[in-house]
mmCIF file of C-alpha atoms in Angstrom:
data_model
loop_
_atom_site.group_PDB
_atom_site.id
_atom_site.type_symbol
_atom_site.label_atom_id
_atom_site.label_comp_id
_atom_site.label_asym_id
_atom_site.label_seq_id
_atom_site.Cartn_x
_atom_site.Cartn_y
_atom_site.Cartn_z
ATOM 1 C CA MET A 1 -106.447 -20.292 34.832
ATOM 2 C CA ARG A 2 -107.919 -23.709 36.073
ATOM 3 C CA VAL A 3 -111.612 -23.809 34.929
ATOM 4 C CA LEU A 4 -114.052 -26.515 35.837
ATOM 5 C CA VAL A 5 -116.685 -27.007 33.250
ATOM 6 C CA THR A 6 -119.781 -29.000 34.158
ATOM 7 C CA GLY A 7 -122.035 -30.182 31.110
ATOM 8 C CA ALA A 8 -118.846 -30.509 29.215
ATOM 9 C CA ALA A 9 -120.055 -32.983 26.984
ATOM 10 C CA GLY A 10 -122.961 -31.271 25.614
ATOM 11 C CA PHE A 11 -123.731 -29.143 22.700
ATOM 12 C CA ILE A 12 -122.790 -25.939 24.519
ATOM 13 C CA GLY A 13 -120.282 -27.223 27.057
ATOM 14 C CA SER A 14 -118.044 -28.978 24.399
ATOM 15 C CA GLN A 15 -117.563 -25.775 22.477
ATOM 16 C CA VAL A 16 -116.961 -23.830 25.824
ATOM 17 C CA CYS A 17 -114.320 -26.327 26.806
ATOM 18 C CA ALA A 18 -112.571 -25.841 23.142
ATOM 19 C CA ALA A 19 -112.816 -21.981 23.364
ATOM 20 C CA LEU A 20 -111.222 -22.008 26.820
ATOM 21 C CA THR A 21 -108.447 -24.558 26.079
ATOM 22 C CA ALA A 22 -107.905 -22.561 22.735
ATOM 23 C CA ARG A 23 -107.184 -19.493 24.969
ATOM 24 C CA GLY A 24 -104.698 -21.323 27.201
ATOM 25 C CA HIS A 25 -106.964 -22.286 30.199
ATOM 26 C CA ASP A 26 -106.373 -25.493 31.964
ATOM 27 C CA VAL A 27 -109.896 -27.069 31.741
ATOM 28 C CA VAL A 28 -111.302 -29.756 34.195
ATOM 29 C CA ALA A 29 -114.428 -31.214 32.127
ATOM 30 C CA VAL A 30 -117.135 -33.020 34.000
ATOM 31 C CA ASP A 31 -120.570 -34.334 32.745
ATOM 32 C CA ALA A 32 -123.232 -36.520 34.141
ATOM 33 C CA MET A 33 -124.132 -38.117 30.673
ATOM 34 C CA LEU A 34 -127.856 -38.078 31.092
ATOM 35 C CA SER A 35 -129.567 -40.023 28.403
ATOM 36 C CA ALA A 36 -132.049 -37.111 27.678
ATOM 37 C CA ALA A 37 -129.020 -35.075 26.407
ATOM 38 C CA HIS A 38 -126.767 -37.648 25.086
ATOM 39 C CA GLY A 39 -128.974 -40.769 23.987
ATOM 40 C CA ASP A 40 -127.277 -43.853 23.722
ATOM 41 C CA ALA A 41 -123.862 -42.152 24.246
ATOM 42 C CA THR A 42 -123.437 -43.285 27.687
ATOM 43 C CA THR A 43 -119.405 -43.065 27.859
ATOM 44 C CA PRO A 44 -118.131 -39.597 28.093
ATOM 45 C CA PRO A 45 -115.920 -38.238 25.309
ATOM 46 C CA GLU A 46 -112.098 -38.329 25.922
ATOM 47 C CA GLY A 47 -111.144 -36.000 28.412
ATOM 48 C CA VAL A 48 -114.298 -35.584 30.164
ATOM 49 C CA LEU A 49 -115.117 -37.073 33.422
ATOM 50 C CA GLU A 50 -118.339 -38.650 34.584
ATOM 51 C CA VAL A 51 -119.390 -36.815 37.418
ATOM 52 C CA ASP A 52 -122.928 -35.462 38.470
ATOM 53 C CA VAL A 53 -122.878 -32.167 40.050
ATOM 54 C CA ARG A 54 -125.128 -33.229 42.680
ATOM 55 C CA ASP A 55 -122.500 -35.683 44.021
ATOM 56 C CA ALA A 56 -120.942 -33.538 46.467
ATOM 57 C CA SER A 57 -117.988 -35.802 47.131
ATOM 58 C CA GLY A 58 -117.389 -35.943 43.468
ATOM 59 C CA MET A 59 -117.103 -32.275 43.047
ATOM 60 C CA ALA A 60 -115.253 -31.859 46.204
ATOM 61 C CA ALA A 61 -112.380 -33.974 44.737
ATOM 62 C CA LEU A 62 -112.220 -32.031 41.796
ATOM 63 C CA LEU A 63 -112.469 -28.456 42.903
ATOM 64 C CA PRO A 64 -109.210 -27.663 44.836
ATOM 65 C CA GLY A 65 -107.006 -25.598 42.817
ATOM 66 C CA VAL A 66 -109.875 -24.502 40.484
ATOM 67 C CA ASP A 67 -109.971 -20.667 39.641
ATOM 68 C CA VAL A 68 -113.474 -20.399 38.156
ATOM 69 C CA VAL A 69 -116.392 -22.767 37.497
ATOM 70 C CA CYS A 70 -118.262 -22.486 34.119
ATOM 71 C CA HIS A 71 -121.671 -24.259 35.054
ATOM 72 C CA GLN A 72 -123.221 -25.423 31.836
ATOM 73 C CA ALA A 73 -124.919 -28.550 33.239
ATOM 74 C CA ALA A 74 -128.722 -28.384 33.473
ATOM 75 C CA VAL A 75 -131.977 -30.492 32.525
ATOM 76 C CA VAL A 76 -133.641 -28.127 29.746
ATOM 77 C CA GLY A 77 -137.123 -28.220 27.777
ATOM 78 C CA ALA A 78 -140.355 -26.354 29.303
ATOM 79 C CA GLY A 79 -141.688 -29.477 30.838
ATOM 80 C CA VAL A 80 -144.859 -31.425 30.110
ATOM 81 C CA ASP A 81 -146.574 -31.033 33.381
ATOM 82 C CA ALA A 82 -146.138 -30.762 37.299
ATOM 83 C CA SER A 83 -144.694 -34.189 37.630
ATOM 84 C CA ASP A 84 -141.560 -32.895 35.957
ATOM 85 C CA ALA A 85 -140.854 -30.341 38.471
ATOM 86 C CA PRO A 86 -138.767 -32.802 40.773
ATOM 87 C CA ASN A 87 -136.430 -33.458 37.875
ATOM 88 C CA TYR A 88 -135.691 -29.875 37.157
ATOM 89 C CA GLY A 89 -135.249 -29.163 40.825
ATOM 90 C CA SER A 90 -133.063 -32.093 41.407
ATOM 91 C CA HIS A 91 -130.567 -31.519 38.441
ATOM 92 C CA ASN A 92 -130.748 -27.556 37.975
ATOM 93 C CA ASP A 93 -131.466 -26.292 41.552
ATOM 94 C CA TYR A 94 -130.246 -29.022 43.991
ATOM 95 C CA GLY A 95 -127.244 -29.640 41.688
ATOM 96 C CA THR A 96 -126.192 -25.984 41.602
ATOM 97 C CA THR A 97 -126.639 -25.621 45.550
ATOM 98 C CA VAL A 98 -124.200 -28.544 45.907
ATOM 99 C CA LEU A 99 -121.767 -26.903 43.477
ATOM 100 C CA LEU A 100 -121.979 -23.756 45.384
ATOM 101 C CA ALA A 101 -121.425 -25.305 48.772
ATOM 102 C CA GLU A 102 -118.432 -27.284 47.273
ATOM 103 C CA MET A 103 -116.861 -24.384 45.692
ATOM 104 C CA PHE A 104 -116.989 -22.423 49.113
ATOM 105 C CA ALA A 105 -115.522 -25.283 50.817
ATOM 106 C CA ALA A 106 -112.661 -25.487 48.287
ATOM 107 C CA GLY A 107 -111.950 -21.892 48.262
ATOM 108 C CA CYS A 108 -113.210 -21.179 44.657
ATOM 109 C CA ARG A 109 -115.242 -17.822 44.699
ATOM 110 C CA ARG A 110 -115.843 -17.456 40.990
ATOM 111 C CA LEU A 111 -118.925 -18.784 38.884
ATOM 112 C CA VAL A 112 -120.024 -18.386 35.429
ATOM 113 C CA LEU A 113 -123.674 -19.629 35.218
ATOM 114 C CA ALA A 114 -125.443 -20.751 32.192
ATOM 115 C CA SER A 115 -128.778 -19.106 32.682
ATOM 116 C CA SER A 116 -131.487 -18.348 29.800
ATOM 117 C CA MET A 117 -133.820 -15.806 28.445
ATOM 118 C CA VAL A 118 -136.824 -17.747 29.786
ATOM 119 C CA VAL A 119 -136.176 -15.932 33.253
ATOM 120 C CA TYR A 120 -137.954 -12.917 31.579
ATOM 121 C CA GLY A 121 -141.249 -14.686 30.833
ATOM 122 C CA GLN A 122 -143.147 -13.038 28.250
ATOM 123 C CA GLY A 123 -140.714 -10.324 27.287
ATOM 124 C CA GLY A 124 -141.045 -6.560 26.821
ATOM 125 C CA TYR A 125 -144.014 -4.887 25.178
ATOM 126 C CA ASP A 126 -145.023 -1.196 24.461
ATOM 127 C CA CYS A 127 -148.288 0.009 23.894
ATOM 128 C CA PRO A 128 -148.717 2.607 21.185
ATOM 129 C CA VAL A 129 -150.916 4.625 23.321
ATOM 130 C CA HIS A 130 -149.910 3.677 26.936
ATOM 131 C CA GLY A 131 -146.246 3.078 26.539
ATOM 132 C CA PRO A 132 -144.290 0.270 28.303
ATOM 133 C CA VAL A 133 -147.046 -2.158 29.782
ATOM 134 C CA ASP A 134 -146.901 -5.874 31.200
ATOM 135 C CA PRO A 135 -149.414 -7.576 29.024
ATOM 136 C CA LEU A 136 -151.743 -10.249 30.438
ATOM 137 C CA PRO A 137 -151.359 -13.918 29.226
ATOM 138 C CA ARG A 138 -152.836 -14.494 25.969
ATOM 139 C CA THR A 139 -156.250 -16.223 26.395
ATOM 140 C CA THR A 140 -157.399 -19.592 24.624
ATOM 141 C CA VAL A 141 -160.334 -17.722 23.142
ATOM 142 C CA ASP A 142 -157.881 -15.313 21.344
ATOM 143 C CA LEU A 143 -155.515 -18.143 20.318
ATOM 144 C CA ASP A 144 -158.232 -20.301 19.018
ATOM 145 C CA ALA A 145 -159.365 -17.389 16.969
ATOM 146 C CA GLY A 146 -155.680 -16.542 15.425
ATOM 147 C CA VAL A 147 -155.194 -13.457 17.445
ATOM 148 C CA PHE A 148 -151.642 -14.194 18.555
ATOM 149 C CA GLU A 149 -150.526 -10.676 19.545
ATOM 150 C CA HIS A 150 -150.585 -9.527 23.260
ATOM 151 C CA ARG A 151 -153.202 -6.757 23.905
ATOM 152 C CA CYS A 152 -152.749 -3.706 26.238
ATOM 153 C CA PRO A 153 -154.281 -4.308 29.586
ATOM 154 C CA ILE A 154 -155.359 -0.935 29.831
ATOM 155 C CA GLY A 155 -156.935 -0.264 26.410
ATOM 156 C CA GLY A 156 -156.715 -3.471 24.592
ATOM 157 C CA GLU A 157 -154.564 -2.064 21.842
ATOM 158 C CA GLU A 158 -152.293 -4.409 20.042
ATOM 159 C CA LEU A 159 -148.678 -4.311 21.540
ATOM 160 C CA ASP A 160 -145.244 -3.936 19.939
ATOM 161 C CA TRP A 161 -142.282 -6.102 21.326
ATOM 162 C CA ARG A 162 -139.340 -4.219 22.708
ATOM 163 C CA LEU A 163 -135.992 -5.303 23.618
ATOM 164 C CA VAL A 164 -135.511 -6.631 26.963
ATOM 165 C CA GLY A 165 -132.699 -5.470 29.348
ATOM 166 C CA GLU A 166 -131.043 -7.347 32.369
ATOM 167 C CA ASP A 167 -132.985 -5.298 34.723
ATOM 168 C CA ALA A 168 -136.330 -6.745 33.608
ATOM 169 C CA PRO A 169 -138.218 -8.417 36.091
ATOM 170 C CA LEU A 170 -137.902 -12.256 36.293
ATOM 171 C CA ARG A 171 -141.265 -13.895 35.612
ATOM 172 C CA PRO A 172 -140.634 -17.417 34.812
ATOM 173 C CA ARG A 173 -143.504 -19.198 33.055
ATOM 174 C CA SER A 174 -142.429 -22.871 32.819
ATOM 175 C CA LEU A 175 -140.858 -25.400 34.960
ATOM 176 C CA TYR A 176 -137.593 -24.931 33.273
ATOM 177 C CA ALA A 177 -137.809 -21.299 33.554
ATOM 178 C CA ALA A 178 -138.398 -21.516 37.341
ATOM 179 C CA SER A 179 -135.393 -23.627 37.415
ATOM 180 C CA LYS A 180 -133.454 -21.360 35.812
ATOM 181 C CA THR A 181 -134.513 -18.378 37.789
ATOM 182 C CA ALA A 182 -133.831 -20.373 41.183
ATOM 183 C CA GLN A 183 -130.156 -21.090 40.004
ATOM 184 C CA GLU A 184 -129.701 -17.382 39.534
ATOM 185 C CA HIS A 185 -131.060 -16.706 43.042
ATOM 186 C CA TYR A 186 -128.936 -19.261 44.576
ATOM 187 C CA ALA A 187 -126.089 -17.875 42.824
ATOM 188 C CA LEU A 188 -126.687 -14.199 43.792
ATOM 189 C CA ALA A 189 -127.264 -15.147 47.658
ATOM 190 C CA TRP A 190 -124.015 -17.409 47.555
ATOM 191 C CA ALA A 191 -122.090 -14.344 46.015
ATOM 192 C CA GLU A 192 -123.335 -11.872 48.765
ATOM 193 C CA ALA A 193 -122.587 -14.622 51.459
ATOM 194 C CA THR A 194 -119.206 -15.507 50.419
ATOM 195 C CA GLY A 195 -117.799 -12.243 48.637
ATOM 196 C CA GLY A 196 -117.689 -14.257 45.335
ATOM 197 C CA SER A 197 -118.389 -13.201 42.090
ATOM 198 C CA VAL A 198 -121.074 -14.726 39.657
ATOM 199 C CA VAL A 199 -121.548 -13.732 35.996
ATOM 200 C CA ALA A 200 -124.899 -15.209 34.671
ATOM 201 C CA LEU A 201 -125.201 -15.560 30.864
ATOM 202 C CA ARG A 202 -128.761 -15.535 29.691
ATOM 203 C CA TYR A 203 -128.688 -17.469 26.615
ATOM 204 C CA HIS A 204 -131.082 -16.684 23.963
ATOM 205 C CA ASN A 205 -131.760 -19.285 21.207
ATOM 206 C CA VAL A 206 -128.702 -21.018 20.704
ATOM 207 C CA TYR A 207 -128.092 -23.005 17.417
ATOM 208 C CA GLY A 208 -124.983 -24.234 15.537
ATOM 209 C CA PRO A 209 -123.047 -27.311 14.480
ATOM 210 C CA MET A 210 -123.537 -30.529 16.578
ATOM 211 C CA MET A 211 -126.915 -29.327 18.098
ATOM 212 C CA PRO A 212 -128.753 -32.287 19.145
ATOM 213 C CA ARG A 213 -131.420 -33.747 16.846
ATOM 214 C CA ASP A 214 -135.010 -34.698 18.044
ATOM 215 C CA THR A 215 -134.568 -34.635 21.735
ATOM 216 C CA PRO A 216 -135.802 -32.423 24.606
ATOM 217 C CA TYR A 217 -132.607 -30.574 23.843
ATOM 218 C CA SER A 218 -133.287 -29.786 20.398
ATOM 219 C CA GLY A 219 -134.064 -26.242 19.325
ATOM 220 C CA VAL A 220 -136.490 -25.153 16.675
ATOM 221 C CA ALA A 221 -133.710 -24.683 14.184
ATOM 222 C CA ALA A 222 -132.937 -28.344 14.604
ATOM 223 C CA ILE A 223 -136.495 -29.416 14.461
ATOM 224 C CA PHE A 224 -136.957 -27.628 11.137
ATOM 225 C CA ARG A 225 -133.781 -29.241 9.928
ATOM 226 C CA SER A 226 -135.205 -32.675 10.657
ATOM 227 C CA ALA A 227 -138.432 -31.973 9.027
ATOM 228 C CA ILE A 228 -136.671 -30.922 5.900
ATOM 229 C CA GLU A 229 -134.446 -34.183 5.804
ATOM 230 C CA ARG A 230 -137.479 -36.160 5.990
ATOM 231 C CA GLY A 231 -139.010 -34.546 2.904
ATOM 232 C CA GLU A 232 -141.459 -32.791 4.797
ATOM 233 C CA PRO A 233 -142.311 -28.872 5.134
ATOM 234 C CA PRO A 234 -141.191 -27.547 8.584
ATOM 235 C CA ARG A 235 -144.405 -26.793 10.416
ATOM 236 C CA VAL A 236 -144.671 -23.280 11.977
ATOM 237 C CA PHE A 237 -146.766 -22.535 14.825
ATOM 238 C CA GLU A 238 -149.143 -19.625 15.196
ATOM 239 C CA ASP A 239 -148.510 -17.217 12.213
ATOM 240 C CA GLY A 240 -144.762 -17.529 12.292
ATOM 241 C CA GLY A 241 -144.420 -13.851 13.392
ATOM 242 C CA GLN A 242 -142.832 -14.765 16.585
ATOM 243 C CA MET A 243 -139.871 -12.689 17.349
ATOM 244 C CA ARG A 244 -136.491 -14.274 18.758
ATOM 245 C CA ASP A 245 -132.809 -13.617 18.793
ATOM 246 C CA PHE A 246 -130.784 -16.678 17.551
ATOM 247 C CA VAL A 247 -127.086 -16.689 18.684
ATOM 248 C CA HIS A 248 -124.482 -19.010 17.174
ATOM 249 C CA VAL A 249 -122.912 -21.588 19.554
ATOM 250 C CA ALA A 250 -119.544 -20.288 18.591
ATOM 251 C CA ASP A 251 -120.615 -16.791 19.898
ATOM 252 C CA VAL A 252 -121.851 -18.583 23.061
ATOM 253 C CA ALA A 253 -118.432 -20.163 23.590
ATOM 254 C CA ALA A 254 -116.717 -16.977 23.023
ATOM 255 C CA VAL A 255 -118.903 -15.103 25.592
ATOM 256 C CA ASN A 256 -118.091 -17.777 28.324
ATOM 257 C CA ALA A 257 -114.494 -17.367 27.626
ATOM 258 C CA ALA A 258 -114.785 -13.626 27.931
ATOM 259 C CA ALA A 259 -117.105 -13.950 31.308
ATOM 260 C CA VAL A 260 -114.084 -16.323 32.818
ATOM 261 C CA GLU A 261 -111.507 -13.771 32.126
ATOM 262 C CA ALA A 262 -113.689 -10.954 33.070
ATOM 263 C CA ASP A 263 -112.986 -8.727 36.444
ATOM 264 C CA THR A 264 -116.516 -8.536 37.721
ATOM 265 C CA GLY A 265 -117.471 -8.724 41.425
ATOM 266 C CA GLY A 266 -120.867 -9.483 43.019
ATOM 267 C CA PHE A 267 -123.819 -10.833 40.859
ATOM 268 C CA ALA A 268 -123.848 -9.629 37.255
ATOM 269 C CA ALA A 269 -126.393 -10.908 34.553
ATOM 270 C CA PHE A 270 -126.003 -10.387 30.670
ATOM 271 C CA ASN A 271 -128.083 -11.305 27.713
ATOM 272 C CA VAL A 272 -126.339 -13.473 25.181
ATOM 273 C CA CYS A 273 -127.712 -12.752 21.661
ATOM 274 C CA SER A 274 -126.715 -11.661 18.475
ATOM 275 C CA GLY A 275 -128.557 -8.421 18.640
ATOM 276 C CA ARG A 276 -130.567 -9.327 15.172
ATOM 277 C CA PRO A 277 -133.960 -10.287 16.034
ATOM 278 C CA ILE A 278 -135.613 -12.555 13.438
ATOM 279 C CA SER A 279 -138.820 -14.331 13.174
ATOM 280 C CA ILE A 280 -139.654 -17.729 13.473
ATOM 281 C CA MET A 281 -141.180 -17.941 9.899
ATOM 282 C CA ASP A 282 -137.675 -16.441 8.748
ATOM 283 C CA VAL A 283 -135.693 -19.004 10.335
ATOM 284 C CA ALA A 284 -137.720 -21.753 8.826
ATOM 285 C CA THR A 285 -137.616 -20.077 5.372
ATOM 286 C CA ARG A 286 -133.813 -19.379 5.487
ATOM 287 C CA ILE A 287 -133.108 -23.192 6.166
ATOM 288 C CA CYS A 288 -135.381 -24.342 3.434
ATOM 289 C CA GLU A 289 -134.043 -21.909 0.896
ATOM 290 C CA ALA A 290 -130.534 -23.127 1.862
ATOM 291 C CA ARG A 291 -131.326 -26.942 1.361
ATOM 292 C CA GLY A 292 -134.011 -26.488 -1.350
ATOM 293 C CA GLY A 293 -136.713 -27.995 0.908
ATOM 294 C CA GLN A 294 -140.358 -27.289 0.719
ATOM 295 C CA ALA A 295 -141.746 -24.014 1.802
ATOM 296 C CA PRO A 296 -142.638 -23.772 5.563
ATOM 297 C CA VAL A 297 -146.245 -24.420 6.464
ATOM 298 C CA VAL A 298 -148.088 -22.120 8.928
ATOM 299 C CA THR A 299 -150.218 -24.306 11.116
ATOM 300 C CA GLY A 300 -151.986 -21.702 13.166
ATOM 301 C CA GLN A 301 -151.482 -24.267 16.013
ATOM 302 C CA TYR A 302 -150.225 -22.997 19.310
ATOM 303 C CA ARG A 303 -148.690 -24.385 22.602
ATOM 304 C CA SER A 304 -150.060 -23.270 25.875
ATOM 305 C CA GLY A 305 -147.573 -21.002 27.754
ATOM 306 C CA ASP A 306 -145.385 -20.196 24.732
ATOM 307 C CA VAL A 307 -144.043 -16.691 24.563
ATOM 308 C CA ARG A 308 -145.112 -14.603 21.742
ATOM 309 C CA HIS A 309 -141.859 -12.421 21.496
ATOM 310 C CA ILE A 310 -138.722 -12.161 23.368
ATOM 311 C CA VAL A 311 -135.864 -10.143 22.084
ATOM 312 C CA ALA A 312 -132.656 -9.118 24.034
ATOM 313 C CA ASP A 313 -130.887 -5.950 24.405
ATOM 314 C CA PRO A 314 -126.866 -6.957 23.838
ATOM 315 C CA ALA A 315 -125.680 -3.473 25.119
ATOM 316 C CA ALA A 316 -124.349 -4.640 28.725
ATOM 317 C CA ALA A 317 -122.695 -7.650 27.397
ATOM 318 C CA ALA A 318 -120.755 -5.353 24.928
ATOM 319 C CA GLU A 319 -119.835 -2.663 27.491
ATOM 320 C CA VAL A 320 -118.866 -4.877 30.493
ATOM 321 C CA LEU A 321 -117.685 -8.063 28.830
ATOM 322 C CA GLY A 322 -116.625 -6.727 25.459
ATOM 323 C CA PHE A 323 -118.582 -9.320 23.810
ATOM 324 C CA ARG A 324 -120.312 -8.458 20.409
ATOM 325 C CA ALA A 325 -121.843 -11.617 18.422
ATOM 326 C CA ALA A 326 -119.509 -12.275 15.300
ATOM 327 C CA VAL A 327 -122.055 -14.575 13.417
ATOM 328 C CA ASP A 328 -125.093 -12.898 11.789
ATOM 329 C CA PRO A 329 -128.174 -15.231 11.839
ATOM 330 C CA ALA A 330 -128.366 -14.774 8.212
ATOM 331 C CA ASP A 331 -124.937 -16.313 7.502
ATOM 332 C CA GLY A 332 -125.378 -18.727 10.627
ATOM 333 C CA LEU A 333 -128.491 -20.284 9.448
ATOM 334 C CA ARG A 334 -127.375 -20.890 5.901
ATOM 335 C CA GLU A 335 -124.342 -22.893 7.337
ATOM 336 C CA PHE A 336 -126.683 -24.631 9.872
ATOM 337 C CA ALA A 337 -128.651 -26.128 6.974
ATOM 338 C CA PHE A 338 -125.843 -28.369 6.126
ATOM 339 C CA ALA A 339 -124.033 -28.565 9.655
ATOM 340 C CA PRO A 340 -123.466 -31.918 11.249
ATOM 341 C CA LEU A 341 -125.993 -32.537 14.170
ATOM 342 C CA ARG A 342 -125.934 -34.924 17.068
ATOM 343 C CA GLY A 343 -128.215 -38.093 16.639
#
């Protein structure tokens, strides 16, 4: 198949292109080469065309004959304040609407969308007394006192995290999350209006070789790596007990290839995760142990709006797409401790 990949020069997009090419697909690779993602690398890599998805004429010239679009391009990061909203809205949401419109005009009816776990907001929780509940946001008073776990809104009991399935409500809590939720909503409406198909891949914490270093696109694993390389201990926020799912970029590339080749209709969303939850403290510790660096330091600090726990249920991706992560975080993080990063 002929597959157009946006964000093709990025950390994830470049590996998606490699996976698709290895499976015999004809890849058309485009990237806007934003400095926030690529730093001083203003020239696209060989084989990548410098095209912004917001450029309708540029996209229109490339889409004829394309069977599937694999849309990886996005501005990421939670955002600092409300002034960042237009940037997210322009690149992530307006860009996606332009892409969808030009796909329709070109007769392309299949989209694989890079979404994110952030659409779920706070994640899923169970009360030992009252069962599944939606917790209230954590208060500054509790956080300042070192009380980091959510409490039951009914009786005040400490809550336990649970796996989040794709049928969970979408409750974005950051500008980035709002933009990813909007992308999904536009794609869903487009699929229903055109009879097209959309596979939305909700990435959890992606890590691996060539991850960006010290940029808004850096994940926490890369931030820990950078601290160790400076001779400093990684600084872990809260108490380090925050639970996440870390999924290797090779697995993310594999699930994109599976989604491109899947025979799905309408709109379908899937968690992309390892299925092996791990705490933030465990992530820092594994990287430190692999490199022989100083042990992580628990700071007790917190960031307003941070999610305490969010861990995904991998069952739907396994059942429908045949995707099961191949890389265990225990092995992947050990490898990542020495993997090359982007400057």
